[in-house]
Short mmCIF file of C-alpha atoms in Angstrom, two decimals:
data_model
loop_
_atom_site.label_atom_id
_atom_site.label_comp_id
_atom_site.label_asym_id
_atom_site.label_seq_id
_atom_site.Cartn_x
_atom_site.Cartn_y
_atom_site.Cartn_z
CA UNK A 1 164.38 -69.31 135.56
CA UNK A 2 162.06 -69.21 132.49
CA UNK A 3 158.85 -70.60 132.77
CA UNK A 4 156.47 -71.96 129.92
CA UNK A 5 153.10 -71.00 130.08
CA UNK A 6 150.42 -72.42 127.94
CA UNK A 7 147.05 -71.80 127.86
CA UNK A 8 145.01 -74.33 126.97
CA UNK A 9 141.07 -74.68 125.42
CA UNK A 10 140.01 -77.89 124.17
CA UNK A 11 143.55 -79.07 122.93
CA UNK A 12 144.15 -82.05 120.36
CA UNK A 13 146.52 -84.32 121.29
CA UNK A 14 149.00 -81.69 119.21
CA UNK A 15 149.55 -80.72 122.87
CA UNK A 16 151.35 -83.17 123.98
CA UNK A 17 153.56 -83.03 120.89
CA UNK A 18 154.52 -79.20 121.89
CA UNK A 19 155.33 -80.33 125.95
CA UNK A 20 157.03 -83.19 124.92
CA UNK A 21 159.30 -81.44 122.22
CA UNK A 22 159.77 -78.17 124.81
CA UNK A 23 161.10 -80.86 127.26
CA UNK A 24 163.50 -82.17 124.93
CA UNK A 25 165.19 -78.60 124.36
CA UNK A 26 165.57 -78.30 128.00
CA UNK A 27 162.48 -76.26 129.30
CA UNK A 28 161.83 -78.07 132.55
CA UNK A 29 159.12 -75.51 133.48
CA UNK A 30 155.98 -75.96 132.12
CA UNK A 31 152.77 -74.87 133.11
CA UNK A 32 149.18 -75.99 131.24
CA UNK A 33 146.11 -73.86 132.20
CA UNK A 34 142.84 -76.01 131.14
CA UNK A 35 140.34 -73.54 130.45
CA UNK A 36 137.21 -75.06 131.10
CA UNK A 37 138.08 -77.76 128.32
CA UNK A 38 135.42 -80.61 127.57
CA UNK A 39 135.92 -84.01 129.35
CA UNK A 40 136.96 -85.75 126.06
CA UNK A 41 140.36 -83.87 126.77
CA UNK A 42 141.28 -84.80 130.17
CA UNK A 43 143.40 -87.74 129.31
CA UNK A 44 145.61 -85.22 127.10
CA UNK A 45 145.91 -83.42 130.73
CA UNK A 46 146.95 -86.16 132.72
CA UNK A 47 149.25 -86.98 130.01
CA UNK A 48 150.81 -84.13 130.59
CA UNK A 49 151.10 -84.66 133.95
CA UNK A 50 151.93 -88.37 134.48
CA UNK A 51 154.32 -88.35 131.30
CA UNK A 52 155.99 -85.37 131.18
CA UNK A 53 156.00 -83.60 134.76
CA UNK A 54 154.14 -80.37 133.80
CA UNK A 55 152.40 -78.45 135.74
CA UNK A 56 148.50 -78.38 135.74
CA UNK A 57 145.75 -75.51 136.64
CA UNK A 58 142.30 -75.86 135.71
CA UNK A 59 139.51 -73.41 135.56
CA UNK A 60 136.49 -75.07 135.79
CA UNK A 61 134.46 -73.60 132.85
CA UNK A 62 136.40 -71.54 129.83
CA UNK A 63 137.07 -68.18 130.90
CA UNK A 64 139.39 -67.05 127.94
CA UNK A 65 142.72 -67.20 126.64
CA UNK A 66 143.73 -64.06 128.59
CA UNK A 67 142.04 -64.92 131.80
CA UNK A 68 144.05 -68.32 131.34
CA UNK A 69 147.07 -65.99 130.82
CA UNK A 70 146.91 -64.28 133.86
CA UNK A 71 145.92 -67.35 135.91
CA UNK A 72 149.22 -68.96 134.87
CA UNK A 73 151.25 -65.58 135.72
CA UNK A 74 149.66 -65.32 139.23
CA UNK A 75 150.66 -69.05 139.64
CA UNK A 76 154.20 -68.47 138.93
CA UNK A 77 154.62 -65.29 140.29
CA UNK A 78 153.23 -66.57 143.98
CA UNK A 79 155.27 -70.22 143.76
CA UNK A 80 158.11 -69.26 142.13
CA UNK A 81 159.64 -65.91 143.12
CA UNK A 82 162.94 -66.26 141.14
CA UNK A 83 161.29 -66.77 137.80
CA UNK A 84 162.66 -64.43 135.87
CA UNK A 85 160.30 -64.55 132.60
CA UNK A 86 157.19 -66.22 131.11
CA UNK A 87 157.36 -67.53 127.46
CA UNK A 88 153.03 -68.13 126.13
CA UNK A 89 153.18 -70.88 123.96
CA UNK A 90 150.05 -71.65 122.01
CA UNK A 91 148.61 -75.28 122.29
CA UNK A 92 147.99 -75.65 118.83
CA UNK A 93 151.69 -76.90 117.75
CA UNK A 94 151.82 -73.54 115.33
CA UNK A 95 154.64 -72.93 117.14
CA UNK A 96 157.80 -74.65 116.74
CA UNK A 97 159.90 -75.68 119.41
CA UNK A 98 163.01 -74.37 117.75
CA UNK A 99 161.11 -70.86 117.18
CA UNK A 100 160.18 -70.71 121.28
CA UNK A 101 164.12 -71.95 121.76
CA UNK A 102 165.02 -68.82 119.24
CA UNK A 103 162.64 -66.44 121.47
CA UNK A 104 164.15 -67.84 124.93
CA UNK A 105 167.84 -66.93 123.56
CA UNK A 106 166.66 -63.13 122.43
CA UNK A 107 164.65 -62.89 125.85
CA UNK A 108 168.01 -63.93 127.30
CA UNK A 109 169.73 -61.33 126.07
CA UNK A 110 166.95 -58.03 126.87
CA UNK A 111 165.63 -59.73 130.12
CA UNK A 112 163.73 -56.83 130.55
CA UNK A 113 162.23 -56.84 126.96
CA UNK A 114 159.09 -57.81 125.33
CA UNK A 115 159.90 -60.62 122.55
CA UNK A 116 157.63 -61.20 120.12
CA UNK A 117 157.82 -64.35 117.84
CA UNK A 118 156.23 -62.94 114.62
CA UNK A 119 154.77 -64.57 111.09
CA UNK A 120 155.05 -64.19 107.80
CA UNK A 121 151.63 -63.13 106.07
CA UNK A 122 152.95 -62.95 102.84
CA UNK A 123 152.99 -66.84 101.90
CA UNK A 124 150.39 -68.41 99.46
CA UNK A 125 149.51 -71.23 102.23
CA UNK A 126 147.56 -68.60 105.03
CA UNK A 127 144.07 -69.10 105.88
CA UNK A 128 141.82 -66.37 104.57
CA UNK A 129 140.80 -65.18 107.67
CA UNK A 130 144.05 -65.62 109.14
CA UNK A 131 145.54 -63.34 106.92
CA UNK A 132 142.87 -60.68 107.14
CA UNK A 133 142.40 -60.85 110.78
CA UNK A 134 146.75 -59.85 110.89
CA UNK A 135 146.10 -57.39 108.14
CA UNK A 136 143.11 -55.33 110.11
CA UNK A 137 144.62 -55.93 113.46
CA UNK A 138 148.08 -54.31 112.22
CA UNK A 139 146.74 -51.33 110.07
CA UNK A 140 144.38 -50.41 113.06
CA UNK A 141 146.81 -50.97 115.63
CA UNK A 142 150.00 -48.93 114.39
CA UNK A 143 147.20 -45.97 113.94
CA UNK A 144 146.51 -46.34 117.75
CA UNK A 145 150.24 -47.16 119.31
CA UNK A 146 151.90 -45.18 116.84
CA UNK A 147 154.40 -48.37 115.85
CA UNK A 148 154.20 -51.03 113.63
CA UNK A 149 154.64 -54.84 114.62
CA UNK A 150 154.35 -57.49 111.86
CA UNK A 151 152.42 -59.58 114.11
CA UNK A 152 150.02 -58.27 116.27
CA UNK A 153 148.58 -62.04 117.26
CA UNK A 154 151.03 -64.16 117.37
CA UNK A 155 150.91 -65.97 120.52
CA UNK A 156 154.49 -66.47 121.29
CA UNK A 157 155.87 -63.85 123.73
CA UNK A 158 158.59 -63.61 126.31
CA UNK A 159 157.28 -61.28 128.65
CA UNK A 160 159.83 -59.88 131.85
CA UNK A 161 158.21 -60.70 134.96
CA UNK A 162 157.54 -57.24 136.48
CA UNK A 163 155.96 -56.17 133.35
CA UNK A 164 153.48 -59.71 133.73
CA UNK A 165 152.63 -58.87 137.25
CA UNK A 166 151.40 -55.55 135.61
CA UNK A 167 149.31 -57.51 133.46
CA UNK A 168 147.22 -58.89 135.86
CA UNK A 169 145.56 -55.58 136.34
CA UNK A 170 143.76 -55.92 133.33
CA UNK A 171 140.17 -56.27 132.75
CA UNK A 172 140.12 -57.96 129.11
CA UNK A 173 139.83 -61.86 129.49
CA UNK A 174 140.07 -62.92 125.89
CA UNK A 175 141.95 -62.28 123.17
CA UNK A 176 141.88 -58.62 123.82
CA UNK A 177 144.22 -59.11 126.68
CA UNK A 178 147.09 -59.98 123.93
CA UNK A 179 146.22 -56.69 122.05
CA UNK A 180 146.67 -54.62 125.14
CA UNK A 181 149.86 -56.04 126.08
CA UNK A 182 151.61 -54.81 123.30
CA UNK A 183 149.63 -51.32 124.15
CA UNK A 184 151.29 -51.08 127.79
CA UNK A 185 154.51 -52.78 126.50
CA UNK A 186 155.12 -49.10 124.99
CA UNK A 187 155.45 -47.74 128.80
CA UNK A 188 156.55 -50.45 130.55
CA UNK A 189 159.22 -52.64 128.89
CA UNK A 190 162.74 -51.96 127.27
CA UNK A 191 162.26 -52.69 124.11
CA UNK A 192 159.84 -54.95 121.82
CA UNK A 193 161.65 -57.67 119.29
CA UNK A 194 160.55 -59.30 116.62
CA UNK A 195 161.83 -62.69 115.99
CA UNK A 196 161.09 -64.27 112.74
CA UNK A 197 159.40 -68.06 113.34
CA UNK A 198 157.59 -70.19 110.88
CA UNK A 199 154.42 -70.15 109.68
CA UNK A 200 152.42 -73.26 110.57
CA UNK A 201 148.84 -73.67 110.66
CA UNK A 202 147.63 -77.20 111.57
CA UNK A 203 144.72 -78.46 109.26
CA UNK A 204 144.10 -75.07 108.01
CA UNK A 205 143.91 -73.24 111.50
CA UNK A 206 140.29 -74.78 112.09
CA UNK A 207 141.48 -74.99 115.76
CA UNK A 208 141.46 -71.17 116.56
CA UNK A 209 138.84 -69.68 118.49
CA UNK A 210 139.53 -66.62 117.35
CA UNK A 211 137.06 -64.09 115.13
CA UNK A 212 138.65 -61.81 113.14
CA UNK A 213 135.85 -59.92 113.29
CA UNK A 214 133.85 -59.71 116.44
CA UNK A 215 137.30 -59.97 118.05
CA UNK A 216 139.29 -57.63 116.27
CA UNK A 217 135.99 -55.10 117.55
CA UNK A 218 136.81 -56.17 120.78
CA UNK A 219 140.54 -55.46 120.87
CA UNK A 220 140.29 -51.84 119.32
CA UNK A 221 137.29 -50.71 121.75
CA UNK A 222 139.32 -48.03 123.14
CA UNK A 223 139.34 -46.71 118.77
CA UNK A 224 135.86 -46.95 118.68
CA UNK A 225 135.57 -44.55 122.22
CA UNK A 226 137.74 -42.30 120.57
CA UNK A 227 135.75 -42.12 117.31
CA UNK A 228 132.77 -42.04 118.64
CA UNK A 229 134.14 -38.85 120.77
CA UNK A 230 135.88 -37.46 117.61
CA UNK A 231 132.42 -37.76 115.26
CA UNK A 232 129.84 -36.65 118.29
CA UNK A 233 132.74 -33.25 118.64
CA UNK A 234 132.47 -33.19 114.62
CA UNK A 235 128.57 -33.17 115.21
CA UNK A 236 128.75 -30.75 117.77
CA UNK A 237 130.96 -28.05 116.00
CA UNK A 238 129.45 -28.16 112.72
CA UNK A 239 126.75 -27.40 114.10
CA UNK A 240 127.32 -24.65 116.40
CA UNK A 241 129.79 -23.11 113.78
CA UNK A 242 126.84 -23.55 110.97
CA UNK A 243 124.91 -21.46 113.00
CA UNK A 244 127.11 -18.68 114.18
CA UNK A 245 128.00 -18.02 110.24
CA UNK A 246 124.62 -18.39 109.50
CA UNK A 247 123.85 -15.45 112.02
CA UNK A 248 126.90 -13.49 111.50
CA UNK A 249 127.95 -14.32 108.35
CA UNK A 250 131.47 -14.09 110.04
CA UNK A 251 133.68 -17.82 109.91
CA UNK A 252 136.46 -16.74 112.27
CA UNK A 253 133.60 -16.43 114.99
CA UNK A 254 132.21 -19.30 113.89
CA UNK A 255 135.48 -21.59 114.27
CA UNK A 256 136.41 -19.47 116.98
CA UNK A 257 132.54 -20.16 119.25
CA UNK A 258 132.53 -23.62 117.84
CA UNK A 259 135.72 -24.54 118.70
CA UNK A 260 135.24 -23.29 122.73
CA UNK A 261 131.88 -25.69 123.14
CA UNK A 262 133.19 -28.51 121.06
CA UNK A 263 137.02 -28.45 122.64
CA UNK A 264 135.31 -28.44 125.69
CA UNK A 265 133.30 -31.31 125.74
CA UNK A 266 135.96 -33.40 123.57
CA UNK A 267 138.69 -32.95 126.37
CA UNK A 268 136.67 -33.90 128.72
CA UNK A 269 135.63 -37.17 127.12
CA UNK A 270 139.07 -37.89 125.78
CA UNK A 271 140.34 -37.91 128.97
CA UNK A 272 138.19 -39.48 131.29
CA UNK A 273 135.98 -41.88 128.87
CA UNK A 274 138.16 -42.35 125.73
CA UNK A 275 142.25 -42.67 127.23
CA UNK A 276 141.05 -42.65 130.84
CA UNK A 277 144.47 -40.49 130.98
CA UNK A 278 145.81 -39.37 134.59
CA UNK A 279 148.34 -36.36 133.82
CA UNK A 280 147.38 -33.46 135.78
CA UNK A 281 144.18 -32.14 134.48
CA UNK A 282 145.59 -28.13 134.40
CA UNK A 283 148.81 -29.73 131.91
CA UNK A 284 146.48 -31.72 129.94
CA UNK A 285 143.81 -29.04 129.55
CA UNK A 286 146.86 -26.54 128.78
CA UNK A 287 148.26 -29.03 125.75
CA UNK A 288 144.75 -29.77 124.44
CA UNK A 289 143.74 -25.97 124.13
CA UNK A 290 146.94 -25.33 122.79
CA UNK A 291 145.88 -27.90 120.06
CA UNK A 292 142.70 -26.38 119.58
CA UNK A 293 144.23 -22.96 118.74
CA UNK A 294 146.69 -24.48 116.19
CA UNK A 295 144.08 -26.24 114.78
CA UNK A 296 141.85 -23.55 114.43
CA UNK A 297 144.20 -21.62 112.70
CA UNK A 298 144.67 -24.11 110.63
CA UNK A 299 140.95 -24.82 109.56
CA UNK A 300 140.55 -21.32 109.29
CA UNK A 301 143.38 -20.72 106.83
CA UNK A 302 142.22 -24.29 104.82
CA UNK A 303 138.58 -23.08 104.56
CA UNK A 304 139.71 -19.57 103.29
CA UNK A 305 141.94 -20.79 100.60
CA UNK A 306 139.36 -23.56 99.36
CA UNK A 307 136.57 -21.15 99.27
CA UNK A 308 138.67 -18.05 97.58
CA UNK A 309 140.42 -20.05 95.25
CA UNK A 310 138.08 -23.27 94.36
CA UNK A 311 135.11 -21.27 95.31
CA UNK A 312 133.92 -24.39 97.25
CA UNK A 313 131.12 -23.63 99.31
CA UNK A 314 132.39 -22.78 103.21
CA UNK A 315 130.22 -25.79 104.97
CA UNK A 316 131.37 -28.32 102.27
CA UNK A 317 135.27 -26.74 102.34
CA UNK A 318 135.02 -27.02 106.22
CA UNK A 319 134.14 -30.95 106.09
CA UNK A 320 137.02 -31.18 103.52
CA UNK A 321 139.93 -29.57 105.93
CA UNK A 322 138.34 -31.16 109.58
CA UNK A 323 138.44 -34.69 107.50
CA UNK A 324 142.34 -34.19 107.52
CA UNK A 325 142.51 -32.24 110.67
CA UNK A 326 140.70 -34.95 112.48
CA UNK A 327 143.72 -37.18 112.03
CA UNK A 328 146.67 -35.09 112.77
CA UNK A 329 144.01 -34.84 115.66
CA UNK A 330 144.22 -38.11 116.86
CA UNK A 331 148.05 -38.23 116.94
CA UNK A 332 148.66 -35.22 118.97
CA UNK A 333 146.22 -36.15 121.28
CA UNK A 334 147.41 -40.03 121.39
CA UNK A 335 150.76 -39.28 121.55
CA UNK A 336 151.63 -36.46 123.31
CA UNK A 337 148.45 -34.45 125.31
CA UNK A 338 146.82 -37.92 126.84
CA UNK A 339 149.85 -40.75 127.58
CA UNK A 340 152.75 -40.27 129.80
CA UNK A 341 156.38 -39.90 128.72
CA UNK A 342 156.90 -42.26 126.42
CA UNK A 343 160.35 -43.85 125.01
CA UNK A 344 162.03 -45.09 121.96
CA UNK A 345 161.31 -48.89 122.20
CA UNK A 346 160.25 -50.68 119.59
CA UNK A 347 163.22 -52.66 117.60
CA UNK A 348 163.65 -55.81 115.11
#
């Protein structure tokens, strides 16, 4: 059993369009979450209802798309134990019901996948702020979870049930919860899919409640910890290393005194504050040092050579080779020092 799940925040009467066509391709479980929608739209709920048997949760002021989300999943998971997925279907109609039959018959055949139903953002007829809110959301996200997904909103996923049961752990209520889905889905899932669907936006998207902007800040919160910890280490070792060579004249024991207070502190952010990591603190602390030494070495080598050879001052060569440092930085760290064994996963 596959259940429907559509969350639902002052719907048109588009709504009843997507239930109605669902029902005619044989999805007999539906489930509508009103999220605190505005009185003008309960006859589109009892629509719903009356007309079309679906099911019917209500919170009773908006609480989020996410929060909506996870109300539906705790709803099926408790009534209906042998539900073995959830499709999210937006209530917009931007998704058609052949494209949600096309992600049902993929989900079918990895039952234990996460299917994605993505866009194309290359057409002429995109929104503006569509199409930009896709474009940051992408770049920024394949820099944090180290793959690439065309669509990193799109709204129509089959999720596997054990991995939705997992979702309801999470503290994001809006339309970060989406965004870190597809940032657990790299642990906990067999495999992400992309399934090409149309690209419809109904009366030029007016509909969405989503901000590109002051969302998009939202759902990469965990990038801004991490470059806040990244610039305040920067901060931190330029200084202390500025001052050593200042004192000694000597750059090896100023990367070298630098690089023990700054290291320090930065592990001890990253973990706890930044990827609020649990590997054992001794193998963690073991990898990240490790890092720092290789590192090290390699500022110190980058600084000599810019310095003998361009005869670029040493403070302004040392911002030149930590700028490109401080993103095979990030990687290392992301990827291998503060996440636990990960797996190839991601497929089209």
């Amino acid at each position: 059993m596959v259940f429907i799940l559509i969350p639902a925040y002052n719907p048109s009467k588009n709504l009843v369009e997507v239930v109605k066509n669902l029902k005619g391709l044989g999805f007999d479980y539906i489930l509508v979450v009103n999220d605190g929608s505005k009185n003008e739209c309960n006859s589109i709920f009892e629509k719903l209802k009356n007309s079309y048997d679906c099911l019917l949760l209500y919170h009773t002021h908006n609480q989020g798309k996410g929060k909506a989300i996870k109300t539906g999943i705790q709803y099926i998971i408790q009534s209906y134990p042998e539900c073995t997925g959830i499709i999210t279907v937006d209530a917009d109609g931007q998704h058609l019901p052949e494209d949600v039959k096309k992600v049902f018959l993929k989900f079918q055949e990895h039952p234990n996948a996460l299917v994605l139903g993505v866009r194309d953002f290359q057409q002429k007829n995109i929104p503006l702020r569509s199409k930009f809110g896709n474009i940051l959301t992408r770049k920024i996200f394949a820099i944090m979870a180290g793959y690439k997904l065309s669509d990193t909103q799109t709204g129509l996923r089959a999720i596997p049930i054990n991995f939705a049961q997992k979702l309801l752990c999470l503290k994001e209520n809006r339309y970060e919860f989406e965004m870190k889905m597809l940032l657990m889905a790299k642990e906990m899932v067999d495999g992400v899919y992309e399934i090409p669907i149309s690209t419809v936006y109904v009366e030029d998207n007016i509909s969405s409640h989503f901000n590109p902007i002051l969302d998009s800040l939202k759902i990469y919160f965990v990038l801004l910890r991490f470059v806040f910890s990244s610039l305040s280490s920067s901060f931190i070792d330029f200084i202390v290393f500025t001052f050593v060579f200042l004192v000694t004249n000597s750059i090896s024991l100023g990367i070298l005194i630098a690089r023990l207070i700054s290291g320090t502190y930065n592990f001890i952010v990253n973990k706890h504050f930044v990827f609020k990591n649990k590997r054992s603190f001794i193998f963690s602390f073991f990898l990240y040092w490790l890092l720092v030494i290789i590192l090290g070495a390699m500022s110190y080598l980058g600084i000599k050579y810019l310095n003998f050879y361009t005869k670029i001052n040493v403070l302004i060569a040392k911002i030149i080779v930590e700028t490109f440092l401080f993103l095979l930085s990030f990687f290392v760290q992301k990827e291998i020092i503060f996440v636990a064994k990960n797996k190839l996963f991601y497929k089209k």
